[in-house]
Amino acid sequence: MRALLVRDLRLALRAGGGFGLGLAFFLIVVVLVPFSVGPQPELLGRIAAGVLWLAALLACLLSLDRILALDFEDGTLDVLATAPLPLEAVLSVKALAHWLTTGVPLVVAAPVLAVLLNLPAAGYAGLVLSLALGTPALSVIGTFGAALTVGIKRGGLLLSLLVLPLYVPTLIFGAEAARRSAQGLDATTPMLMLAGISAGVLALMPFASAAVLRVNLR
Amino acid sequence: MSLWEYANPVKFLRLSERVMPWLWGLAVLCLSLGLVWGFFGTPDDFRQGSTVKIIYIHVPAALMAINGWFMMLIASLIWLIRRHHVSALAAKAAAPVGVTMTLIALITGAVWGQPMWGTWWAWDPRLTSFLILFLFYLGYMALWSAIEDPDTAADLTSVLCLVGSVFAVLSRYAVNFWNQGLHQGASLSLDKEKNVADVFYHPLLLSIAGFVLLFFALVLYRTGTEIRVRRTRALRARQGARQGSLQEGSA
Amino acid sequence: MELTLSDLSVARGGLPVLAGVSLSLAPGHALVLRGPNGSGKTTLLRTIAGLQPALSGQVTGAEDRIAYAGHADGLKAMLSVRENLTFWAEVFGTRDVERAMQAFALVPLAERLAGTLSAGQKRRLGLARLLVTGRTIWVLDEPTVSLDADAVALFAGAVRAHLAQGGMALIATHIDLGLEAAVLDVTPFRVALDGVGFGSSDEAFL
């Protein structure tokens, strides 16, 4: 399992691995927001938490099809399916690798971009914590979507259509937690719900992902 | 005789052909009775005026939108566990009907909401939940149409339906938490007191029965179509195999 | 332990292609599968490898003993030869990467990125992967594609060494590898004229 993680991280970091693309996308979306809603600091400050969450979610979505498509095309998944590692573990590791290469940079970059959007000072800790708790769920759910569409040519758009509705609860609780803490309110409940969703999908989703991947490999 | 016998497509077709005229007839009867009674035979509500009468379409459509997905969930489970093709095809057939019901519920809700709340759309938990349900239906149908092999498609969409159901329920709670909303309470419920006065209640029940019957008639009809499509495919494949082997034999 | 297929039927895309395949393969032996394109060799091999379910019949003795090599090599262009092999060695819980590289004359290429290799060199790397899996049964689908005569000889040598250690190999190929292996032509097992109706997923609709 460690070998798979190390390989995925190494591949992501080498040329053409796409590391940083999600981060750049995140930056661009955040920069575009003031152009579309206007530069008033109060307005930006009020929507900052939600915008950052939405942008992070879209940046996550962007790189989902890389989780499995390349390994499917070059036959790696066939061999992994016959390896001693259960497919559930393979997919969990792949989701972890996706989170480390996409989710973690987003969490780290979010406070910096929050400055651009004039997020109230009280909101920084809540924003980082909610993203740190929520992005694992995004990666794991996204891995399910990737496993579902891996056999479909040009499945990228379909992948978004399937995964976005599944992202709704995570987005609601995540953005709510970030928003509440930005307003200086108590964000414990949404934060706990968010953690619950992450824990739940981490535990259960790999089984669904492995089931659909097996169907797609046969 | 076991119920599972009707998992055989041919038997299923034969049965559904016998049942279908009755279903259609009853559906039309209930719907026309319920709607006419509801529209012309009941008084205007003292607060809502005549707009209240959209309830006879809105509530049944909303009910069938949810129950349509529920039916797909059960059919998907049957396919995953017992691998009856009819079940998978029935789930496939129900999706467009369900999505239409969702759309009707959303549109009639907007039409109703305009005079009542003064807005066509509000991000009220119920409305939002239906919008999310609509997206789930779309994704489900898109996945069916994206995959060529019917068995693979049935497997994948079934798992999606299962996972989607869990997330749909989660979304419902999340949305409730997110916004408290202005929608009135449920019109019908088994355990609470009736929220709807008797005069509206009976025609409403009738039109709900009509929508249920209509739903099943449409799903049966569409399932029959899907079965025939599969049958055509199977016959084509057989013919192709025959021709192929004839050519090889003569070469 | 032997690898045994009993009355195996396999399907591709819901349509049965081969039916009633029975064979057994003892340790130290190889079997070459032959048959025209589209006859179902790949489907049969994937079924044996456990990548797809059989329509009917059984495969015994295959569980966790198979190293499968299909048309694609499962290599990453941005990893070096050594990194590719080390990865697979770790996944399968072995360490002998050097021996695998020697067997396929990859030592001089060890630090090259797999993406810069020629088609034949990539293929050799893909086959070297079989050695690092440490698995007993090699299931190979057209292993000699894009290999030159020398490389084919290397490959045949590797198979021979594997068999000598009590391994087994199932190989679908069109060329003569010079192995002392039994040959099985799959043509007689092809599903006859009106193929449908043989456990096909469409059968119920006829």
Short mmCIF file of N, CA and C in Angstrom, two decimals, chain A residues 2-4 7 10-11 14-15 70-71 73-76 78-85 214 217-218, chain C residues 46 49 51-53 64 66 68 72-76 78-80 83 87-88 90-92 113 129 135:
data_model
loop_
_atom_site.label_atom_id
_atom_site.label_comp_id
_atom_site.label_asym_id
_atom_site.label_seq_id
_atom_site.Cartn_x
_atom_site.Cartn_y
_atom_site.Cartn_z
N ARG A 2 1.95 1.19 0.79
CA ARG A 2 2.81 2.36 0.82
C ARG A 2 3.43 2.59 -0.55
N ALA A 3 3.78 1.46 -1.21
CA ALA A 3 4.39 1.57 -2.53
C ALA A 3 3.46 2.31 -3.49
N LEU A 4 2.19 1.99 -3.42
CA LEU A 4 1.21 2.61 -4.31
C LEU A 4 1.11 4.10 -4.03
N ARG A 7 4.21 5.83 -5.24
CA ARG A 7 4.21 5.94 -6.69
C ARG A 7 3.27 7.03 -7.17
N ARG A 10 4.71 10.42 -6.44
CA ARG A 10 5.85 10.69 -7.31
C ARG A 10 5.37 11.06 -8.71
N LEU A 11 4.39 10.31 -9.20
CA LEU A 11 3.86 10.58 -10.54
C LEU A 11 3.22 11.96 -10.60
N ARG A 14 6.01 14.63 -10.76
CA ARG A 14 6.87 14.74 -11.95
C ARG A 14 6.17 15.52 -13.04
N ALA A 15 6.93 15.85 -14.06
CA ALA A 15 6.39 16.64 -15.16
C ALA A 15 5.15 15.96 -15.74
N LEU A 70 -5.77 7.17 -16.16
CA LEU A 70 -4.47 6.82 -16.72
C LEU A 70 -4.10 5.38 -16.38
N ASP A 71 -4.35 4.98 -15.14
CA ASP A 71 -4.03 3.62 -14.73
C ASP A 71 -4.91 2.60 -15.44
N GLU A 73 -6.05 3.05 -18.63
CA GLU A 73 -5.60 2.96 -20.01
C GLU A 73 -4.34 2.12 -20.15
N ASP A 74 -3.39 2.28 -19.24
CA ASP A 74 -2.12 1.56 -19.45
C ASP A 74 -2.12 0.17 -18.80
N GLY A 75 -3.27 -0.29 -18.33
CA GLY A 75 -3.35 -1.67 -17.85
C GLY A 75 -2.93 -1.85 -16.40
N THR A 76 -2.52 -0.77 -15.74
CA THR A 76 -2.09 -0.90 -14.35
C THR A 76 -3.21 -1.46 -13.46
N ASP A 78 -5.61 -3.47 -14.23
CA ASP A 78 -5.76 -4.91 -14.41
C ASP A 78 -4.81 -5.67 -13.50
N VAL A 79 -3.55 -5.21 -13.49
CA VAL A 79 -2.57 -5.92 -12.69
C VAL A 79 -2.84 -5.71 -11.20
N LEU A 80 -3.24 -4.48 -10.84
CA LEU A 80 -3.55 -4.24 -9.43
C LEU A 80 -4.72 -5.10 -8.97
N ALA A 81 -5.65 -5.35 -9.90
CA ALA A 81 -6.82 -6.16 -9.52
C ALA A 81 -6.43 -7.60 -9.25
N THR A 82 -5.30 -8.05 -9.83
CA THR A 82 -4.86 -9.42 -9.57
C THR A 82 -3.80 -9.46 -8.46
N ALA A 83 -3.43 -8.30 -7.94
CA ALA A 83 -2.39 -8.23 -6.91
C ALA A 83 -2.96 -8.63 -5.56
N PRO A 84 -2.09 -8.90 -4.58
CA PRO A 84 -2.59 -9.33 -3.27
C PRO A 84 -3.36 -8.24 -2.52
N LEU A 85 -3.25 -7.00 -3.01
CA LEU A 85 -3.95 -5.89 -2.35
C LEU A 85 -5.43 -5.92 -2.73
N ARG A 214 -14.73 -3.06 -10.27
CA ARG A 214 -14.71 -4.46 -10.72
C ARG A 214 -15.60 -4.64 -11.94
N LEU A 217 -13.86 -3.27 -14.95
CA LEU A 217 -12.66 -3.98 -15.41
C LEU A 217 -12.99 -5.24 -16.18
N ARG A 218 -14.18 -5.79 -16.01
CA ARG A 218 -14.44 -7.08 -16.63
C ARG A 218 -14.72 -6.98 -18.13
N ARG C 46 -8.48 -13.49 -19.41
CA ARG C 46 -8.94 -12.55 -18.38
C ARG C 46 -9.85 -13.26 -17.37
N ALA C 49 -7.65 -15.17 -15.08
CA ALA C 49 -6.96 -14.26 -14.15
C ALA C 49 -7.92 -13.68 -13.12
N LEU C 51 -10.31 -11.51 -13.73
CA LEU C 51 -10.70 -10.13 -14.01
C LEU C 51 -12.15 -10.04 -14.45
N GLN C 52 -12.69 -11.14 -14.94
CA GLN C 52 -14.12 -11.14 -15.24
C GLN C 52 -14.72 -12.47 -14.85
N PRO C 53 -16.00 -12.48 -14.53
CA PRO C 53 -16.62 -13.72 -14.08
C PRO C 53 -16.87 -14.67 -15.25
N ASP C 64 -4.89 -16.01 -6.26
CA ASP C 64 -3.66 -15.38 -5.75
C ASP C 64 -2.38 -16.06 -6.25
N ILE C 66 -1.70 -15.88 -9.82
CA ILE C 66 -1.59 -15.50 -11.23
C ILE C 66 -0.87 -14.18 -11.41
N TYR C 68 -0.68 -11.64 -14.45
CA TYR C 68 -1.33 -11.44 -15.73
C TYR C 68 -0.61 -10.34 -16.50
N ALA C 72 -1.70 -4.13 -22.60
CA ALA C 72 -1.05 -2.95 -22.05
C ALA C 72 -0.07 -3.41 -20.97
N ASP C 73 1.04 -2.68 -20.83
CA ASP C 73 2.10 -3.14 -19.95
C ASP C 73 1.98 -2.67 -18.51
N GLY C 74 1.09 -1.73 -18.25
CA GLY C 74 0.98 -1.23 -16.89
C GLY C 74 2.22 -0.47 -16.44
N LEU C 75 2.81 0.27 -17.38
CA LEU C 75 4.02 1.03 -17.04
C LEU C 75 3.71 2.51 -17.00
N LYS C 76 4.50 3.22 -16.20
CA LYS C 76 4.33 4.66 -16.12
C LYS C 76 5.48 5.33 -16.85
N MET C 78 6.59 8.27 -16.74
CA MET C 78 7.41 9.21 -15.99
C MET C 78 8.19 8.55 -14.85
N LEU C 79 8.16 7.23 -14.78
CA LEU C 79 8.99 6.54 -13.80
C LEU C 79 10.11 5.81 -14.54
N SER C 80 11.26 5.66 -13.89
CA SER C 80 12.35 4.95 -14.53
C SER C 80 12.06 3.46 -14.53
N GLU C 83 12.26 2.13 -11.08
CA GLU C 83 11.12 2.54 -10.24
C GLU C 83 9.87 1.75 -10.59
N PHE C 87 8.17 -0.71 -7.86
CA PHE C 87 6.77 -0.53 -7.45
C PHE C 87 6.03 -1.86 -7.47
N TRP C 88 6.12 -2.56 -8.61
CA TRP C 88 5.37 -3.82 -8.69
C TRP C 88 5.90 -4.85 -7.71
N GLU C 90 7.10 -4.25 -4.78
CA GLU C 90 6.57 -3.96 -3.44
C GLU C 90 5.10 -4.32 -3.33
N VAL C 91 4.36 -4.06 -4.42
CA VAL C 91 2.93 -4.39 -4.38
C VAL C 91 2.74 -5.89 -4.17
N PHE C 92 3.61 -6.68 -4.84
CA PHE C 92 3.47 -8.13 -4.71
C PHE C 92 4.32 -8.70 -3.57
N LEU C 113 13.81 6.75 -18.09
CA LEU C 113 12.36 6.82 -17.89
C LEU C 113 11.68 5.87 -18.86
N ARG C 129 8.23 -7.51 -15.34
CA ARG C 129 7.31 -7.37 -14.23
C ARG C 129 6.80 -8.73 -13.74
N ARG C 135 4.76 -14.73 -8.68
CA ARG C 135 3.59 -15.60 -8.80
C ARG C 135 3.94 -16.86 -9.61
#
